[in-house]
Coordinates of C-alpha atoms in Angstrom, one line a residue:
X27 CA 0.0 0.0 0.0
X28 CA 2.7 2.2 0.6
X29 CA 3.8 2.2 -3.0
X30 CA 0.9 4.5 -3.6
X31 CA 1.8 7.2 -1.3
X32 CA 5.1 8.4 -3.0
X33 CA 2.6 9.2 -6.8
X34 CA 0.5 10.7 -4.8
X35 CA 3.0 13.5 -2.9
X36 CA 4.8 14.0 -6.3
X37 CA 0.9 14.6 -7.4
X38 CA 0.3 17.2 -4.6
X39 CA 3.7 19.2 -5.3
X40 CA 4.0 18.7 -8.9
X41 CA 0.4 19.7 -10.2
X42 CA -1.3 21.2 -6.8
X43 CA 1.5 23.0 -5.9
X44 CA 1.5 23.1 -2.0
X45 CA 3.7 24.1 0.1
X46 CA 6.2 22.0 1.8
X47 CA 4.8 22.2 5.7
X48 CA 1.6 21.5 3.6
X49 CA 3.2 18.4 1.9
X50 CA 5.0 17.0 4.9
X51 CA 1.0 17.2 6.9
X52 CA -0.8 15.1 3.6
X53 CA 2.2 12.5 4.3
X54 CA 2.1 12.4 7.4
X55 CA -1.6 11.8 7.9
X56 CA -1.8 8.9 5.0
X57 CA 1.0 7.2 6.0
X58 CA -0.7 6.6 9.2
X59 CA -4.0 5.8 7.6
X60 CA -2.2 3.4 5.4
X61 CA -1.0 1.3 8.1
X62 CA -4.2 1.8 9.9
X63 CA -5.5 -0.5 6.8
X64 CA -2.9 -2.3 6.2
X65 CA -3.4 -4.0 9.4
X66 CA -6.8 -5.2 8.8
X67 CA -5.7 -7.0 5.8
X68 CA -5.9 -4.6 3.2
X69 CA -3.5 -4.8 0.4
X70 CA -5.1 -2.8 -2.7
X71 CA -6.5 0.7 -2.3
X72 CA -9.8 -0.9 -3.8
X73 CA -10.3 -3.0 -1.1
X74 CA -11.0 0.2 1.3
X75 CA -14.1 0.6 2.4
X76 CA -16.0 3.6 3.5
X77 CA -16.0 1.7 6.8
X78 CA -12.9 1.8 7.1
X79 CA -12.1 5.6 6.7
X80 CA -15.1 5.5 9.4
X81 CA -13.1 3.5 12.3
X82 CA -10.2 5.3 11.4
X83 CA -11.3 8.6 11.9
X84 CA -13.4 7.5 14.8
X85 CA -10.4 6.1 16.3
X86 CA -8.7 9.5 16.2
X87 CA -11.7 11.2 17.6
X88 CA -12.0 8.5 20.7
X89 CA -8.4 8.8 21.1
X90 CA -8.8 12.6 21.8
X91 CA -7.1 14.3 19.0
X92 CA -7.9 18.2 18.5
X93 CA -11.1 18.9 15.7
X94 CA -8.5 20.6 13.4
X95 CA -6.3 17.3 13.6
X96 CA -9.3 15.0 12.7
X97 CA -10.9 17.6 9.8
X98 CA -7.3 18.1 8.4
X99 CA -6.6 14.1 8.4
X100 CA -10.0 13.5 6.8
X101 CA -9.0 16.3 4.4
X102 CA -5.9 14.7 3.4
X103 CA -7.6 11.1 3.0
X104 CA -10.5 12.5 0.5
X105 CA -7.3 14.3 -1.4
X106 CA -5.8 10.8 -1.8
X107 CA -8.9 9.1 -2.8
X108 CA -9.6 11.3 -5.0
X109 CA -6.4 10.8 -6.8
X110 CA -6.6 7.5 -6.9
X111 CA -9.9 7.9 -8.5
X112 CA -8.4 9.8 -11.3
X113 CA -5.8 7.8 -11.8
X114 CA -8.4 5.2 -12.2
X115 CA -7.1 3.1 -9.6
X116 CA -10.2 2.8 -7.2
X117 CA -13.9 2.5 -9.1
X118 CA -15.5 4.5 -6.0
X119 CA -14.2 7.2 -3.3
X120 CA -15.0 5.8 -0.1
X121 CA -14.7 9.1 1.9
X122 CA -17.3 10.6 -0.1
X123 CA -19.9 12.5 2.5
X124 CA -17.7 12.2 5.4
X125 CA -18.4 14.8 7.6
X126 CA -15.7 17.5 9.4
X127 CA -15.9 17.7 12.6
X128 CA -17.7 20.9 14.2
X129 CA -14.4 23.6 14.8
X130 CA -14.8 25.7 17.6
X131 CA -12.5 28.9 17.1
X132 CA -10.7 29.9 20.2
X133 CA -9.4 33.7 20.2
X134 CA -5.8 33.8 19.4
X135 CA -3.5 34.0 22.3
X136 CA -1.7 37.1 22.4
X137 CA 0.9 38.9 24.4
X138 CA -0.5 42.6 26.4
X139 CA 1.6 45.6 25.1
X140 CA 4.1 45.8 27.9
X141 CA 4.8 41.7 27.4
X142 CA 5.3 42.3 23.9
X143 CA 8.0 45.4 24.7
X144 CA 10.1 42.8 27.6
X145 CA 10.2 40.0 25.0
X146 CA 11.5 42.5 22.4
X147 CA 14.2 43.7 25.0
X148 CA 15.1 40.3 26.1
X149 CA 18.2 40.0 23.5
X150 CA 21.5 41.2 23.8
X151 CA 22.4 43.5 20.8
X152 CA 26.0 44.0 21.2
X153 CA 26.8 40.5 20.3
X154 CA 25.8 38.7 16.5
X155 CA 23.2 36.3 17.8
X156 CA 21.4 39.1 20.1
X157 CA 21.4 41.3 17.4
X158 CA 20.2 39.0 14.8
X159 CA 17.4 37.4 17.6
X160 CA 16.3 41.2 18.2
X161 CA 16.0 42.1 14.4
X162 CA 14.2 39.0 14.1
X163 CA 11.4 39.4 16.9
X164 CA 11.3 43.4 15.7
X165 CA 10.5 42.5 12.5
X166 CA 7.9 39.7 13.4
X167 CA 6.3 41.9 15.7
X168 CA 6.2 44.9 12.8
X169 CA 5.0 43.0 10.0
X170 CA 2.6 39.9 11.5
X171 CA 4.4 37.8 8.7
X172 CA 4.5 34.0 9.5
X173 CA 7.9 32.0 11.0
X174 CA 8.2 30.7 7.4
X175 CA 8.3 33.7 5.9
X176 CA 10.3 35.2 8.1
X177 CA 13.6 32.2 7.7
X178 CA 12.4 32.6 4.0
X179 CA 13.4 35.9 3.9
X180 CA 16.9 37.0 1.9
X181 CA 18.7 40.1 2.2
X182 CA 17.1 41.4 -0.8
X183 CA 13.7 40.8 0.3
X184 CA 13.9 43.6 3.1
X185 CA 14.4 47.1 2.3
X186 CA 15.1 48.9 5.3
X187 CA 15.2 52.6 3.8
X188 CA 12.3 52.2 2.2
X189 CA 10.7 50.2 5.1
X190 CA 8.7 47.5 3.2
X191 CA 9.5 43.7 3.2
X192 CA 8.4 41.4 0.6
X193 CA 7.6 37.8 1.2
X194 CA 5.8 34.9 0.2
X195 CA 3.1 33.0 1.5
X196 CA 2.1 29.2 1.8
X197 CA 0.7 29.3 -1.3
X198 CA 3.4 30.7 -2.8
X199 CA 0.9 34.6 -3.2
X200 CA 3.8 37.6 -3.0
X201 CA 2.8 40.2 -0.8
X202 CA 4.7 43.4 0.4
X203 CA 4.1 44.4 4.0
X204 CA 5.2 48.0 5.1
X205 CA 7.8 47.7 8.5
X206 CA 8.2 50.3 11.1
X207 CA 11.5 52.3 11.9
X208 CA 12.6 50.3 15.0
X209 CA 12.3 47.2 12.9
X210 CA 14.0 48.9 9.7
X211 CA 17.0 50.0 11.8
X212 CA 16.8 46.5 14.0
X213 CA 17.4 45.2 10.4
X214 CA 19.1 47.3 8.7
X215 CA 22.3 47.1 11.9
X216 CA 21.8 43.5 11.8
X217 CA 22.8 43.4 8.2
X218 CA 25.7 46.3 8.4
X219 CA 27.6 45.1 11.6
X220 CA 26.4 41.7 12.5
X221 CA 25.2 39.5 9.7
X222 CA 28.9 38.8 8.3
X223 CA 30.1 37.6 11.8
X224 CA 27.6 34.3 11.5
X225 CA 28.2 33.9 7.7
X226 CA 30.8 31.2 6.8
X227 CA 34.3 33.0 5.8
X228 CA 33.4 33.5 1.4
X229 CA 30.2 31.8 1.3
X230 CA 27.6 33.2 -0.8
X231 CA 24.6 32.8 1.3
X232 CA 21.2 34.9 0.5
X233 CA 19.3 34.2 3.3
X234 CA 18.7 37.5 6.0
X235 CA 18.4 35.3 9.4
X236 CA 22.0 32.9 9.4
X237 CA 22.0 30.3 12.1
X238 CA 25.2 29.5 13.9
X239 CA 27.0 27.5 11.5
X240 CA 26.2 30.6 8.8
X241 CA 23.6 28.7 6.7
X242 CA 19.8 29.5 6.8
X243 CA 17.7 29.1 10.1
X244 CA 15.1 26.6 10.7
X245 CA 11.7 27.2 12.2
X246 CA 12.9 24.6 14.7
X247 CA 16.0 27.1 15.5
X248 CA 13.4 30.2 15.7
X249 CA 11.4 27.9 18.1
X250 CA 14.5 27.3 20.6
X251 CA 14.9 31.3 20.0
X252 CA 11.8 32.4 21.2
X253 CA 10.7 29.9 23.9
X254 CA 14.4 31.2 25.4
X255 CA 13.6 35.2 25.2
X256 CA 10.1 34.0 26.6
X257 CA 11.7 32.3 30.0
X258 CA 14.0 35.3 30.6
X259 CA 11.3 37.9 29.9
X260 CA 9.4 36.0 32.6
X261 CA 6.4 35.6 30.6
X262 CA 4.5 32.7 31.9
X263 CA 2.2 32.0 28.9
X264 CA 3.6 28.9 27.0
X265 CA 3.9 31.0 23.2
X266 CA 4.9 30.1 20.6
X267 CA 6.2 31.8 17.2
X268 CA 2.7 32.4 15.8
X269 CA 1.8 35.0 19.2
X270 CA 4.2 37.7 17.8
X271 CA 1.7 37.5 14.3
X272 CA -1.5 37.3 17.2
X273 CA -0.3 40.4 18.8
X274 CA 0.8 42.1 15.8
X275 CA -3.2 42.0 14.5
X276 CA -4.4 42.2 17.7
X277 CA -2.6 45.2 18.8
X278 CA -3.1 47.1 15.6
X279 CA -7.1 46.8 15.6
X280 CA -7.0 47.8 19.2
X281 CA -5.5 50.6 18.2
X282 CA -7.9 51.6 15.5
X283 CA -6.3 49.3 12.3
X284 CA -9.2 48.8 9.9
X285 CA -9.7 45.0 9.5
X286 CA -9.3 44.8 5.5
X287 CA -5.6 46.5 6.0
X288 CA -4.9 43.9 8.3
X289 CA -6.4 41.5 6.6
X290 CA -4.0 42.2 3.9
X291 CA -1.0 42.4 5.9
X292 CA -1.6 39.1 7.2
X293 CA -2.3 37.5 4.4
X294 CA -5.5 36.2 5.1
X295 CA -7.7 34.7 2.1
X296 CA -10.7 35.0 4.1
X297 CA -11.5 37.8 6.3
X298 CA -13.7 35.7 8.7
X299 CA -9.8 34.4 9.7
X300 CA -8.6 38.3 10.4
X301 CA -12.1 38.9 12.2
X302 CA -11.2 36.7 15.1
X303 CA -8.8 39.2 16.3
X304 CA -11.8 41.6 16.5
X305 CA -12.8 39.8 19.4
X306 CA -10.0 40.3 21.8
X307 CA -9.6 43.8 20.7
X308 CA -13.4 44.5 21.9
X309 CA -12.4 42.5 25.1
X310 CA -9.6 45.2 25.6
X311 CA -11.4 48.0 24.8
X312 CA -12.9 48.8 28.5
X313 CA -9.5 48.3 29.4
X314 CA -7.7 50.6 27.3
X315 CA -10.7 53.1 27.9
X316 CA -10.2 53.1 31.6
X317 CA -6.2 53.4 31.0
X318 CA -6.3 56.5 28.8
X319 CA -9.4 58.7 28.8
X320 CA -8.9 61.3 31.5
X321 CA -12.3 61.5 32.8
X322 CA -12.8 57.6 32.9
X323 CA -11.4 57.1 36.6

């Protein structure tokens, strides 16, 4: 059975397109629902059954997995039969009319404004890893781009006098997102005095963000990063890399951002995504109201 999964991932990237995070998910997922069948005797893809999509994706939801895990599994497993039905390799797709499970959407967890500033002050920007961890969490913070797009980034990309960054999303969409000046000059002193210090002595290397060996960084690397700002900025909220793009949308609404700019900036396909941000602003609104109007106390 596994003989069919390689045709199919070279299916997905060569004529869908998706991204590689994307790709690695769909493999993931029908690998394990491969062996899932091939347990039960299974040996041809026509001998699946809608039954058996049924137990497996009941098994995930007894065995507690998370909505979005089950709906992006069954995702993945119509995906395949439905290239094995083009490829005339099944008669009938047995995940036809399976059913997603109902998503709740939980706010975004996002850091408060003074949180935001410690984490941003945690490096140490006299040295080439401070420096380049502080242009990285500036720039994060200023343009609500994603982790990937950020390590995707090459010098080139960033334009620090003109204060714009360009970038690329999952599906590949460019997009130019405008930066602020702490961010451009975060950047722009990374790149002037620091950069050169973690590149590899006459190695052409494009990318913006150099990991200790002077090659690109990983998301895994940016993980490490920010989980060890978070610990010394005493922030007790477990984040993650995605909070710095919460805060950035949440922050700007709060402060009056209209949600189609941000919506842009984020770059959202569907502003019902960019709307749930609307909800934490409104929750900080009596809050902000009492901190700042002078007759409110």
């Amino acid at each position: 059975m596994k003989a069919y999964l390689q045709p199919f991932m070279l299916y997905l990237s060569r004529d869908k397109g998706l991204s590689r995070n994307t790709l690695e998910s769909y493999g993931r997922d029908i690998s394990q629902f491969l062996e899932f069948v091939v347990e039960r005797g299974i040996e041809i893809p026509e001998e699946i059954k809608k039954t058996h999509v049924s137990l497996y994706l009941g098994g995930l939801r007894q065995a507690g997995r998370a909505a979005a895990t089950v709906n992006r599994n069954t995702v993945s497993i119509r995906s395949f039969f439905q290239y094995l039905l083009k490829e005339r390799l099944i008669q009938q797709d047995p995940s036809l009319d399976m059913e997603a499970m109902k998503q709740d959407k939980k706010a975004p967890m996002v850091l408060t404004v003074p949180e935001m500033a410690k984490l941003l002050a945690a490096p140490d920007a006299t040295v080439p890893q401070g420096m380049r961890d502080k242009a990285m969490l500036e720039l994060l913070y200023a343009t609500g781009i994603r982790v990937s797009e950020l390590i995707s980034l090459n010098v080139e990309d960033v334009h620090t006098g003109m204060k714009y960054a360009r970038c690329s999303g999952s599906s590949g969409k460019e997009r130019v997102v405008p930066i602020g000046n702490i961010a451009a000059e975060c950047v722009a002193s990374y790149v002037t005095g620091m950069r050169d210090k973690l590149l590899r002595q006459d190695e052409l290397e494009p990318a913006l963000f150099l990991n200790s060996l002077g090659g690109r960084l990983t998301r895994q690397g940016f993980w490490k990063i920010i989980k060890k700002y978070a610990r010394e900025a005493d922030i007790t909220q477990d984040i993650t890399p995605h909070t710095l793009r919460h805060s950035f949308a949440a922050h700007l609404l709060e402060g009056g951002a209209d949600l189609r700019s941000v919506q842009h900036m984020l770059g959202h396909a569907d502003i019902s995504t960019t709307q749930l941000y609307s909800g934490i602003a409104r929750q900080n609104m009596k809050e902000v109201y009492e901190s700042y109007h002078p007759r409110a106390k």
